[in-house]
Structure formats: C-alpha cells, structure tokens
Amino acid sequence: MKKRDRIAETEKMLKE
C-alpha cells in the first residue's frame, strides 16, 4: 500500500 500512496502523490503532481 506504500507504493500506491507514492504513485498517487506522483500522479497528483503530474496532473497539476
């Protein structure tokens, strides 16, 4: 679940 949390944060930064 730690990997998913990191991916979600990266996607948010890329989406911005």
Short mmCIF file of C-alpha atoms in Angstrom, two decimals:
data_model
loop_
_atom_site.label_atom_id
_atom_site.label_comp_id
_atom_site.label_asym_id
_atom_site.label_seq_id
_atom_site.Cartn_x
_atom_site.Cartn_y
_atom_site.Cartn_z
CA MET A 1 0.00 0.00 0.00
CA LYS A 2 3.00 2.27 0.43
CA LYS A 3 3.79 2.05 -3.29
CA ARG A 4 0.19 3.01 -4.21
CA ASP A 5 0.34 6.01 -1.88
CA ARG A 6 3.59 7.17 -3.55
CA ILE A 7 2.13 6.66 -7.03
CA ALA A 8 -1.00 8.61 -6.09
CA GLU A 9 1.15 11.53 -4.92
CA THR A 10 3.22 11.44 -8.12
CA GLU A 11 0.08 11.34 -10.28
CA LYS A 12 -1.28 14.38 -8.43
CA MET A 13 1.93 16.31 -9.12
CA LEU A 14 1.92 15.29 -12.80
CA LYS A 15 -1.76 16.14 -13.12
CA GLU A 16 -1.26 19.67 -11.75
#
